[in-house]
Coordinates of C-alpha atoms in Angstrom, one line a residue:
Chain A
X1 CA 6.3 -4.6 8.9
X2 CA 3.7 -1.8 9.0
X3 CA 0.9 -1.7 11.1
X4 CA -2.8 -2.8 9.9
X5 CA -3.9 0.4 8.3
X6 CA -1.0 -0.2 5.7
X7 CA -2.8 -3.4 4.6
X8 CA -6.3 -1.6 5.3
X9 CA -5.6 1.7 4.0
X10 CA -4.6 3.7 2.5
X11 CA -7.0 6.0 2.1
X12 CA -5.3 7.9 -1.3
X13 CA -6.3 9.1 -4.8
X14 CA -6.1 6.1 -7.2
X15 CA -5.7 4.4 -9.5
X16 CA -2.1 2.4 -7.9
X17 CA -1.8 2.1 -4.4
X18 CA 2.0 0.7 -5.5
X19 CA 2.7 3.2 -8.5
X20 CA -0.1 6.5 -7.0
X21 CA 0.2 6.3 -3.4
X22 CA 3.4 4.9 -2.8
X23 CA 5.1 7.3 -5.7
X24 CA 3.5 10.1 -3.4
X25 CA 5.0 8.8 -0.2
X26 CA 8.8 8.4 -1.8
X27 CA 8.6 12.1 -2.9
X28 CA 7.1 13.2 0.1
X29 CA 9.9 11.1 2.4
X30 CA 12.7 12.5 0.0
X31 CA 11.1 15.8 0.9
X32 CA 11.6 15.6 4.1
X33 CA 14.9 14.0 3.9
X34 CA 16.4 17.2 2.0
X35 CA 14.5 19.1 4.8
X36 CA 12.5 21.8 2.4
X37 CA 11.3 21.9 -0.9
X38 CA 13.8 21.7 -3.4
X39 CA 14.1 24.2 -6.5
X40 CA 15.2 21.6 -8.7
X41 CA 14.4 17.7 -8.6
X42 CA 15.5 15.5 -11.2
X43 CA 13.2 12.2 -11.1
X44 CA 14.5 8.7 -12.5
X45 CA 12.2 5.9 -13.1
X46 CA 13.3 1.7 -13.4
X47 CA 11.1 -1.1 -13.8
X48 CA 7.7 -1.1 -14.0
X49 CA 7.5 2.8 -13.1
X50 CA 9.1 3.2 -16.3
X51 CA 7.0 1.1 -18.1
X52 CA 3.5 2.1 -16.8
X53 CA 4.2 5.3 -14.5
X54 CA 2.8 7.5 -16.7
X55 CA -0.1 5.9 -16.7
X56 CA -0.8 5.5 -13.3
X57 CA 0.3 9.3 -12.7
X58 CA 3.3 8.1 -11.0
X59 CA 5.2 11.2 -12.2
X60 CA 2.8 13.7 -11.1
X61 CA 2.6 11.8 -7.7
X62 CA 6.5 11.8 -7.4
X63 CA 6.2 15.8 -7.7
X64 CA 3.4 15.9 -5.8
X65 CA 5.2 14.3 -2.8
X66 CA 8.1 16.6 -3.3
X67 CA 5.4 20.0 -3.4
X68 CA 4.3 18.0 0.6
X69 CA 1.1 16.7 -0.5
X70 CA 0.0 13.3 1.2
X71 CA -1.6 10.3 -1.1
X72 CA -4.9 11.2 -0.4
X73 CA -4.3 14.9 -1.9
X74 CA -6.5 15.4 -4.4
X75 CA -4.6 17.9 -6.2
X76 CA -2.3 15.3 -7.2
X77 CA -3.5 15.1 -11.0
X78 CA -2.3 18.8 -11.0
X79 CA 1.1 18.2 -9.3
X80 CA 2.4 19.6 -12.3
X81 CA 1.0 23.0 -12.4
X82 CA 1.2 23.6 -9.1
X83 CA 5.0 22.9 -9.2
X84 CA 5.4 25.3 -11.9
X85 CA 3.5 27.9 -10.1
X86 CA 5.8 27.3 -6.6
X87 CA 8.9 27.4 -8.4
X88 CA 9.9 24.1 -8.5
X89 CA 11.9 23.0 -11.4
X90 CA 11.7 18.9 -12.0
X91 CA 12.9 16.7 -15.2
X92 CA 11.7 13.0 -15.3
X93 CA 13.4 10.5 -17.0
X94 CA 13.1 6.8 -17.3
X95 CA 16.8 5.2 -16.0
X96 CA 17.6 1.0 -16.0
X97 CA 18.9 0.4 -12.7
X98 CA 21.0 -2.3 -12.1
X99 CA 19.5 -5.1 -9.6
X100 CA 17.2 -2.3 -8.5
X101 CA 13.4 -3.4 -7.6
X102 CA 11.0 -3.1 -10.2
X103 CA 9.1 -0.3 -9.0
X104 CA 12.1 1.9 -8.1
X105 CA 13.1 5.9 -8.5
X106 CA 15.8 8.1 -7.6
X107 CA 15.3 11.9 -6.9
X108 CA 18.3 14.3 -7.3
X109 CA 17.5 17.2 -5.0
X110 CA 18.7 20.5 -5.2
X111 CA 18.8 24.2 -3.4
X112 CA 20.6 27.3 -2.6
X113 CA 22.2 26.7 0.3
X114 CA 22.2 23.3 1.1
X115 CA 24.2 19.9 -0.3
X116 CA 22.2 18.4 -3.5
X117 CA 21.4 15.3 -2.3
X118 CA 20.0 11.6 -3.9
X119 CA 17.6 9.2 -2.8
X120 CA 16.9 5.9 -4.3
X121 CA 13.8 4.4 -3.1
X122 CA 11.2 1.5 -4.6
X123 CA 7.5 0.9 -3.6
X124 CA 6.1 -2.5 -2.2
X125 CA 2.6 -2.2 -2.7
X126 CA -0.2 -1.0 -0.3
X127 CA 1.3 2.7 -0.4
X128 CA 4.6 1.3 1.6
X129 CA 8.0 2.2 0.4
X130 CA 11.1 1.6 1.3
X131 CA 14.3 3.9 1.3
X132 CA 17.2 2.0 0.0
X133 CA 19.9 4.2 -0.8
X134 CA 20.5 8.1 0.3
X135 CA 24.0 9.7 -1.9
X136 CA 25.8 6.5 -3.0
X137 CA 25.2 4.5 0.4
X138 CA 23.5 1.6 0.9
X139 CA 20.4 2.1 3.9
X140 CA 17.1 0.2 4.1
X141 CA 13.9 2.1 5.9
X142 CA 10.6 2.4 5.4
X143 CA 9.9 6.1 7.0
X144 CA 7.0 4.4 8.7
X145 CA 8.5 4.7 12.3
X146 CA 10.1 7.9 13.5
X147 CA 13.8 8.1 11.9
X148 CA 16.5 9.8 12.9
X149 CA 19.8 10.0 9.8
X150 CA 22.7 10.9 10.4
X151 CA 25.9 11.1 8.4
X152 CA 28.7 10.9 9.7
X153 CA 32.5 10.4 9.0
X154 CA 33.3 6.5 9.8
X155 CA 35.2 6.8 12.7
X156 CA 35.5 5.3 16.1
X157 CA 32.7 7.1 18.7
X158 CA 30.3 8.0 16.5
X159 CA 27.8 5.6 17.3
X160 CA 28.3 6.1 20.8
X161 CA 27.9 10.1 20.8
X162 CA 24.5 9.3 19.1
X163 CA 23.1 6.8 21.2
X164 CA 24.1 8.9 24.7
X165 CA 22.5 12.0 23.2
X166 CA 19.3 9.6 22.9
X167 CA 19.9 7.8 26.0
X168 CA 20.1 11.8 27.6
X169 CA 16.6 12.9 26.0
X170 CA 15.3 9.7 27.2
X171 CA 14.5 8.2 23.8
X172 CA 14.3 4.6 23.6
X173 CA 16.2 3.2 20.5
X174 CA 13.6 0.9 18.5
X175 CA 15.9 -0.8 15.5
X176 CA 19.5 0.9 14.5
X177 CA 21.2 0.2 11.4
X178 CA 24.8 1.5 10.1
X179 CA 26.2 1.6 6.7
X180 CA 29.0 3.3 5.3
X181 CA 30.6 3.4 1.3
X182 CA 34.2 2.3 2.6
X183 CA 36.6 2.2 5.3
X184 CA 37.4 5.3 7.1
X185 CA 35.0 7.1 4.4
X186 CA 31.4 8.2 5.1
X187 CA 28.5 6.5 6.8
X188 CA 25.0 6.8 7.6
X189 CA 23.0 5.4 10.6
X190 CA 19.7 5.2 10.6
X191 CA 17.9 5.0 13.9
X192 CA 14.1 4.2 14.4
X193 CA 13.7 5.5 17.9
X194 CA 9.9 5.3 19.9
X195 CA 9.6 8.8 20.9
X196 CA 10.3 12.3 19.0
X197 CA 13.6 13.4 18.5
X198 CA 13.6 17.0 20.3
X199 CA 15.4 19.6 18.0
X200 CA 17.9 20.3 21.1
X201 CA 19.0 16.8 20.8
X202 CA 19.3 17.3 16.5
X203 CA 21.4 20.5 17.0
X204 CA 23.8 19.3 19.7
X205 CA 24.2 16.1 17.3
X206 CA 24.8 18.0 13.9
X207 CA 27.0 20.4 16.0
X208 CA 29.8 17.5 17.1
X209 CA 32.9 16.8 15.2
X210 CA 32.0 14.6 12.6
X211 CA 28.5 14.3 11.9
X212 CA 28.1 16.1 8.3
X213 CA 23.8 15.9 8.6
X214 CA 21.4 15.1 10.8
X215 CA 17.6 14.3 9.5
X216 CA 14.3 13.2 11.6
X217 CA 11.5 11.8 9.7
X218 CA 8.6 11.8 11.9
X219 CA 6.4 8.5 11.8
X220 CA 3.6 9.1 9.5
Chain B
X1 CA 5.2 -8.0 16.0
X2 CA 2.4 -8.7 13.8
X3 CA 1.4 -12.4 12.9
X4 CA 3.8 -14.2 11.0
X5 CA 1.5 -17.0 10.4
X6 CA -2.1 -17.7 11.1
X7 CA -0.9 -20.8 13.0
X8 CA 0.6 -18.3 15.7
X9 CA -2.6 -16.2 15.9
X10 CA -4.6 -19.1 15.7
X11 CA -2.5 -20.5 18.7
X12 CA -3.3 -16.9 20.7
X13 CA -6.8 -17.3 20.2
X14 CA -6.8 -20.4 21.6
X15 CA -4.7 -19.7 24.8
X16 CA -6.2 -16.5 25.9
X17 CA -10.2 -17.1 24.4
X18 CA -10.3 -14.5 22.0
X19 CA -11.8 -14.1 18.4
X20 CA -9.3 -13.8 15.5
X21 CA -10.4 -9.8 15.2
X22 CA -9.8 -9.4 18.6
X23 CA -6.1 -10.7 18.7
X24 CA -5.9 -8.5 15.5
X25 CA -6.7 -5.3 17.4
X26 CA -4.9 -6.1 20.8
X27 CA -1.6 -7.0 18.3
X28 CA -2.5 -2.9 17.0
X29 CA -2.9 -1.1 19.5
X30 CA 0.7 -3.3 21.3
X31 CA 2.3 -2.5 18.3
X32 CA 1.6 1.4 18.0
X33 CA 1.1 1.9 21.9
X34 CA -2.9 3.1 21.6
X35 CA -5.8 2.0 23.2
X36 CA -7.7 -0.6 21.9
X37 CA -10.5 2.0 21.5
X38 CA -8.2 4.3 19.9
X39 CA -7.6 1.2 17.4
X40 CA -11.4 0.9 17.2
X41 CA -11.8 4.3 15.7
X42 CA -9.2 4.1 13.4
X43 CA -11.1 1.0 11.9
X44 CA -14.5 2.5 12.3
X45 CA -13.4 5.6 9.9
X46 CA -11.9 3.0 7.3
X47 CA -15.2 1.6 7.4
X48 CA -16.7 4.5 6.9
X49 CA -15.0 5.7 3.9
X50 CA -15.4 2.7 1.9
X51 CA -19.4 3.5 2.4
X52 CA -18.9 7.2 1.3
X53 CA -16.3 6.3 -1.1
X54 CA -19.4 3.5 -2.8
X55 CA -21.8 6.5 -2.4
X56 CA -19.7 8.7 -4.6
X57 CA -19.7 6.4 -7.6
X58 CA -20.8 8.5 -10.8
X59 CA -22.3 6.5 -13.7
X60 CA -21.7 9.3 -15.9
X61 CA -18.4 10.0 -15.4
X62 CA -15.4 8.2 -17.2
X63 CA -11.1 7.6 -16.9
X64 CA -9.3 9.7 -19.1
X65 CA -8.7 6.7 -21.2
X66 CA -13.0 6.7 -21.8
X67 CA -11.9 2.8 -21.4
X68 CA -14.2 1.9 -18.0
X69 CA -16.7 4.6 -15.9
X70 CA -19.9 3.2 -16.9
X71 CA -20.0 -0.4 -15.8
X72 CA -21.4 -0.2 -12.4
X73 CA -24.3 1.9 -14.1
X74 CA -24.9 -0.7 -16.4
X75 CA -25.3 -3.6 -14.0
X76 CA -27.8 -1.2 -11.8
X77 CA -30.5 -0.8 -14.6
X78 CA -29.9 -4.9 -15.6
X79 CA -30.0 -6.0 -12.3
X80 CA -33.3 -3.7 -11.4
X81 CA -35.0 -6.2 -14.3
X82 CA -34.8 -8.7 -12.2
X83 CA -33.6 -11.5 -14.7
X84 CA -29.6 -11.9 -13.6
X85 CA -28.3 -15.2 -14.1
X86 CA -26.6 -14.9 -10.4
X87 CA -29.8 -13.1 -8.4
X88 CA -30.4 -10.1 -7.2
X89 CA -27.7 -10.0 -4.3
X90 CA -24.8 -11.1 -6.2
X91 CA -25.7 -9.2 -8.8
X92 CA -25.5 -6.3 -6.4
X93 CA -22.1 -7.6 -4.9
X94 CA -21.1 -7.6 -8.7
X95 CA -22.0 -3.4 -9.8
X96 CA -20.7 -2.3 -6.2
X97 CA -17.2 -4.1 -7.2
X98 CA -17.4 -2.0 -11.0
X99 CA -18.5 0.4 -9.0
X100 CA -15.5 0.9 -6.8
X101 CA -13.3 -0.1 -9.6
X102 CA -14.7 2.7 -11.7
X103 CA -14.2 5.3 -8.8
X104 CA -10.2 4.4 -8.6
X105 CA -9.6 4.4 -12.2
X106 CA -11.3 7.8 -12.2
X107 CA -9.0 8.7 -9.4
X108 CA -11.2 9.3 -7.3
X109 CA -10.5 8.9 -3.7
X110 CA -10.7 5.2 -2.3
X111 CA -9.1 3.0 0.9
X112 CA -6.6 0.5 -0.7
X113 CA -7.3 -2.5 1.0
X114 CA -5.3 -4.3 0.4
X115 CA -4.3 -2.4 -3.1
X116 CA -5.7 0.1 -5.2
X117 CA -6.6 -1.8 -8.1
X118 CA -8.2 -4.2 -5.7
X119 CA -10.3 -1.6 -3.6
X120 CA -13.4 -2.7 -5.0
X121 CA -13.4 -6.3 -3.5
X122 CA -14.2 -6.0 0.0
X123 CA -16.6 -3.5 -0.3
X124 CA -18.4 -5.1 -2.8
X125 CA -18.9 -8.2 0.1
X126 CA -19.1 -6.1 3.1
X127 CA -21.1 -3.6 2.1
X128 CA -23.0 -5.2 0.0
X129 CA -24.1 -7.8 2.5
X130 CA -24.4 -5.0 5.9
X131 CA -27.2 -2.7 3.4
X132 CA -28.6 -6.3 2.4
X133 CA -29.1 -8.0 5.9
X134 CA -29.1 -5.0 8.2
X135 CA -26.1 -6.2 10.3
X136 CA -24.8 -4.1 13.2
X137 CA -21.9 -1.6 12.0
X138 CA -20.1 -3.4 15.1
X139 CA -19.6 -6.9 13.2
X140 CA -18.6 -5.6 9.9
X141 CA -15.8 -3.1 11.7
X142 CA -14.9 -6.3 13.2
X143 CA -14.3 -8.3 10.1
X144 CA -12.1 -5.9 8.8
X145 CA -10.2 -6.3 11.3
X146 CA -10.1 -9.7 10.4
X147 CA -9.5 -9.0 6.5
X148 CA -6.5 -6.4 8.1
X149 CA -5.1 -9.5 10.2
X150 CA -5.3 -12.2 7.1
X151 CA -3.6 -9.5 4.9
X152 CA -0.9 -8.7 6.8
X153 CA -0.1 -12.4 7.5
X154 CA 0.2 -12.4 3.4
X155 CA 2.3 -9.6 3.6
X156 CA 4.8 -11.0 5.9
X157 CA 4.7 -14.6 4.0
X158 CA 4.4 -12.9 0.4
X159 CA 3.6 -9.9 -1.5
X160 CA 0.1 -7.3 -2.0
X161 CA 2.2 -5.6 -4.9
X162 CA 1.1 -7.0 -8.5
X163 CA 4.9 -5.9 -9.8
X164 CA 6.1 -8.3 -7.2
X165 CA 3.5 -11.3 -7.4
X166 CA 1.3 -10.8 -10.3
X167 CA -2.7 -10.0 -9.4
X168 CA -3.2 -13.2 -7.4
X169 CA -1.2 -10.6 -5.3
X170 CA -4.0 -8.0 -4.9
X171 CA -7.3 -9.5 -6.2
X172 CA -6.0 -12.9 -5.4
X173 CA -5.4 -11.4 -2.1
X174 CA -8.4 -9.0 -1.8
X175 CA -10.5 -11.9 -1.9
X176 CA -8.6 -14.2 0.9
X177 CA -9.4 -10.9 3.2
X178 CA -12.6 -10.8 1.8
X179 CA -13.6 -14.4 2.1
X180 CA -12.5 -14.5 5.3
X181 CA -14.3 -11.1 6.5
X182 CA -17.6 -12.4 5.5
X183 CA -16.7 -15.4 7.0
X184 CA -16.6 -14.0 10.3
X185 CA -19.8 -12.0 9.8
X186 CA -21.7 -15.0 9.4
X187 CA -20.2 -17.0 12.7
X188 CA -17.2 -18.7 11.1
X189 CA -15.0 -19.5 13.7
X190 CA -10.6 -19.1 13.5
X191 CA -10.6 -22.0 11.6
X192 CA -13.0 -22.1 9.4
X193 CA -11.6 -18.3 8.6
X194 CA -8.3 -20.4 7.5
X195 CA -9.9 -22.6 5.4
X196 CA -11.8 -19.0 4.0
X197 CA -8.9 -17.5 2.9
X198 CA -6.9 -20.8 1.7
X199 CA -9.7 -21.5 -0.8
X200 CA -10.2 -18.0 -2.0
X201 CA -6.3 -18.0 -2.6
X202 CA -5.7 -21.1 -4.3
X203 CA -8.4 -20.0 -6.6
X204 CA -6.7 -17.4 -7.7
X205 CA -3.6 -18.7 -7.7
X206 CA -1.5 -18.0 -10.7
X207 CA -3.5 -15.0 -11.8
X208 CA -0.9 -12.4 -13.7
X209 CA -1.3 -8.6 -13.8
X210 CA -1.6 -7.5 -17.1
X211 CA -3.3 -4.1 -17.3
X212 CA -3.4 -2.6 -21.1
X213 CA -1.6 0.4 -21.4
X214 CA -0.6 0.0 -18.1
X215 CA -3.5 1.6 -16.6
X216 CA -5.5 0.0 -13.5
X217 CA -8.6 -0.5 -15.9
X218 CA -8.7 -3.1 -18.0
X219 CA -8.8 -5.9 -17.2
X220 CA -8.6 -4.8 -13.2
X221 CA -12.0 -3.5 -12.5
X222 CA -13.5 -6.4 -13.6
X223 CA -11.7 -8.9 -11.7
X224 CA -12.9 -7.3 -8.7
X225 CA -16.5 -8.7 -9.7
X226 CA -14.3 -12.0 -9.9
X227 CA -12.3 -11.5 -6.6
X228 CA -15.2 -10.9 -4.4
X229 CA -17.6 -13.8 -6.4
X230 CA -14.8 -16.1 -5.2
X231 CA -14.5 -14.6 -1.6
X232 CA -18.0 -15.1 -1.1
X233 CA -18.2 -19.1 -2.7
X234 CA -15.0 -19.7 -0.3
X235 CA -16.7 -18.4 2.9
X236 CA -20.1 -20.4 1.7
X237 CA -17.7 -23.2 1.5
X238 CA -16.0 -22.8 4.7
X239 CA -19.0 -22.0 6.7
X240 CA -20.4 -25.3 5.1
X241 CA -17.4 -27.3 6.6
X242 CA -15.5 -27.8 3.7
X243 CA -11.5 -27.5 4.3
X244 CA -8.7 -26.7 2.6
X245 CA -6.2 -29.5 2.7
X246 CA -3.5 -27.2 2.2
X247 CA -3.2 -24.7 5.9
X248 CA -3.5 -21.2 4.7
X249 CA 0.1 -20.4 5.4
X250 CA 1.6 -22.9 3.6
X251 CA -1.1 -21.5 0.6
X252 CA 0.3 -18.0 1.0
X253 CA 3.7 -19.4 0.7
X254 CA 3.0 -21.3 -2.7
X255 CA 1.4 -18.1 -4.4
X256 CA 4.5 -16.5 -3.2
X257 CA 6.6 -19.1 -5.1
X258 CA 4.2 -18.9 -8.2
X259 CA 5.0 -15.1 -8.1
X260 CA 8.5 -15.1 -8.0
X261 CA 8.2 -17.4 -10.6
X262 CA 6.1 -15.2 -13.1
X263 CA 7.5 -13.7 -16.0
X264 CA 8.1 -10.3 -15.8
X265 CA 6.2 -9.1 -18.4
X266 CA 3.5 -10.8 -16.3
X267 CA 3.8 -8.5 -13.2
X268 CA 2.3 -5.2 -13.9
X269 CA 4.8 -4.2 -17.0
X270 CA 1.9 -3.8 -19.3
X271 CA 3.7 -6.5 -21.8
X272 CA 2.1 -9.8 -21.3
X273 CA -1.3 -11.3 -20.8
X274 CA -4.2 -9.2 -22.3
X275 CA -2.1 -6.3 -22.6
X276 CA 0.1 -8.1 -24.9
X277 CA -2.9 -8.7 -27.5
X278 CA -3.5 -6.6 -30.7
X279 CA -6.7 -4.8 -29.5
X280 CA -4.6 -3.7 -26.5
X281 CA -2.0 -2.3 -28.8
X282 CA -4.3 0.0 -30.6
X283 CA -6.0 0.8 -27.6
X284 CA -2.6 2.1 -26.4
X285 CA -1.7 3.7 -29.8
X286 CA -5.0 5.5 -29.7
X287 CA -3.9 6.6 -26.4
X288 CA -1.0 8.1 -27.1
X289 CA -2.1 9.7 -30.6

């Protein structure tokens, strides 16, 4: 659960606080979970952003999120133009999505450089989203709380590396959650921690045998 | 933790003294580690917006659809006849909600409370009623606390979205917060802030999202005239001693059930309802031509 200015608040660029706002804020997590702005997004809609996101401008608030812009940007109309004019390449589709929520998308992320990578993520009303999938594994956060990701091959110690780097910084862990696609295969943890995850601690994670990524959302 | 229920805020209210706002804030600033002034602020600038953001309305100005702008306009010159049917304050109450519903569809910049489409509900009671009777800004930052506190009670129990619930979900819910807000402007106590928002609620129960073309205009900026008439008869009500029989929670939990219930083409797909009729169709073609 959010805090009260979720419920009283946003403050954001209309018309949909679940198909405006909250298309914003999945693009602008997404963003931040690729870590930089990608030259080439390809957007999926399911549900009801399918049926009525063009009306509501949930395309051009998907790419706006993805160009950094926050809800209440009011260059979000002109998401589309200003893409062009950074460089940023972006196809949107519409996409049925089995047993996905109604107001769902998935972004395909790509740059030189760096893995392409996919987030599936659905908004719940009131601007709030909710990540539910990041390349082919099941997660479940909202990006609301500071977030540390981490990928990581599924394999005994893991956990434990992460949480004494934490421990070491002095970060208290808030919620911690671990998913992987199969035995043995890949897995992700997400971590909601109370305090800011110093880049030291990042680098000495994503430098350990094992851990593919590491990602920090801050709380916003 | 924020309140699951109103029974457990009610419960803290009781054991420590405090007004419903007040366990509102102190459950804030707890949860995100800030002073309660800190919280304070945070409210007051919410506030604050939603009178800049009335102030902004343009009567001349229009969606790209040309289907709603002008509304809020047009009650301002009827109402300054003097003959409405409702008098003159609800007839102000009534263009400051097309006012605000105007201003989102026009994307213009608002404060979802609890949902865009809704935005115009509170603000058409709070403000309305502050410029009206001259009530200290204090009180009305108050009561959104307590609109905040009822909402996210709904939240946790049910939905805001109307893709997940239908619009009982965001006017239906806009007015609970509503009712209850003005409620505790005018002296209601916990209870009687319950009873606010249970009767605001089951009034609305039921109420689908069907927006034509799929576009928060029609018929969403006129049902915030409708949400925040209802808010203000439940508070009247409430502050009059009527009760709901039903407790507010176990309300919140029924319009839940109603939602999941509702047909999908009911719940913000742009199918059923009034966006299912024939006028709504060649609105849309139109539209699209």
């Amino acid at each position: 659960m959010g805090s009260i200015f979720d419920i009283l608040g946003p403050v954001m660029v209309g018309p949909s606080s679940s198909h405006t706002a909250g298309a914003a804020r999945i693009g602008m997590v997404a963003r931040q979970l690729f870590g930089r702005q990608p030259q080439k997004a390809a957007v999926y809609l399911h549900g009801s952003f399918a049926a009525t996101g063009k009306g509501h401008g949930t395309d051009r608030a998907l790419i706006a999120g993805l160009l950094g812009m926050k809800p209440d940007d009011m260059r979000i109309p002109d998401s589309f133009e200003i893409a062009e004019e950074e460089g940023m390449a972006f196809t949107i589709e519409s996409r049925e999505i089995r047993e996905a929520h109604p107001n769902t998308a998935q972004i395909i992320m790509e740059a030189e450089g760096v893995d392409v990578m996919k987030i599936q993520a659905y908004s719940i009303g009131g601007g709030r989203i909710r990540v539910c999938e990041i390349d082919e594994i099941d997660v479940n956060f909202s990006g609301e709380s500071n977030t540390l990701i981490i990928r990581n091959l599924d394999e005994p110690g893991r956990i434990k590396e992460v949480a004494a780097a934490l421990s070491d910084a002095g970060i208290n862990i808030a919620t911690m959650q671990v998913f992987r696609d199969k035995r043995g295969g890949h897995a992700i943890m997400v971590v909601e921690t109370d305090q800011i995850v110093p880049q030291e601690t990042m680098d000495d994670l994503a430098g350990k045998d094992g851990i593919i990524r590491v990602k920090f959302l801050l709380a916003n | 933790m924020s309140y699951q229920s109103m029974e457990e805020a009610q419960i803290r209210c009781e054991k420590e003294g405090i007004a419903f706002w007040k366990a509102v804030q102190l459950e804030d600033a707890g949860e995100r580690q800030i002073t309660e002034e800190d919280s304070w602020n945070v409210m007051k600038q919410m506030w604050r917006t939603m009178l800049d953001s009335l102030d902004a309305y343009d009567p001349e100005l229009m969606s790209r659809s040309r289907m709603v702008g002008r509304e809020g306009g047009l009650m301002d010159a009827y109402r300054e006849k003097g003959h409405t049917l409702c008098g003159d304050f609800m007839a102000k109450v009534m263009a400051n909600a097309l006012k605000m519903g105007c201003n989102n569809a026009c994307m213009k910049r608002i404060v979802a409370a609890p949902t865009a489409g809704a935005c115009g509900v509170m603000p058409a009671v709070l403000v309305t009623y502050f410029r009206e009777y001259d009530v200290p800004e204090e009180k009305m930052i108050e009561a959104l606390y307590v609109a905040a506190g009822i909402g996210q009670i709904i939240a946790n129990r049910a939905y805001l979205a109307g893709a997940s619930g239908g619009c009982q979900a965001e006017i239906g819910s806009g007015s609970g917060m509503a009712a209850s807000a003005i409620c505790h402007v005018k002296g209601g106590d916990t209870a009687q802030i319950g009873h606010a928002c249970a009767m605001a609620l089951k009034n609305l129960m039921g109420l689908v999202c069907d927006p034509v073309g799929g576009l928060v205009e029609v018929p969403c900026v006129k049902r915030n005239v409708g949400g925040a008439f209802n808010a203000i008869a439940a508070a009247d009500m409430a502050l009059a001693g009527i009760e709901s029989q039903i407790p507010v929670d176990q309300v919140i939990d029924a319009m839940k059930e109603v939602g999941d219930k509702m047909d999908v083409s009911l719940r913000e797909t742009g199918f059923g309802g009034v966006a299912g009729s024939e006028k709504a169709a060649q609105i849309v073609e139109r539209m699209n031509m």
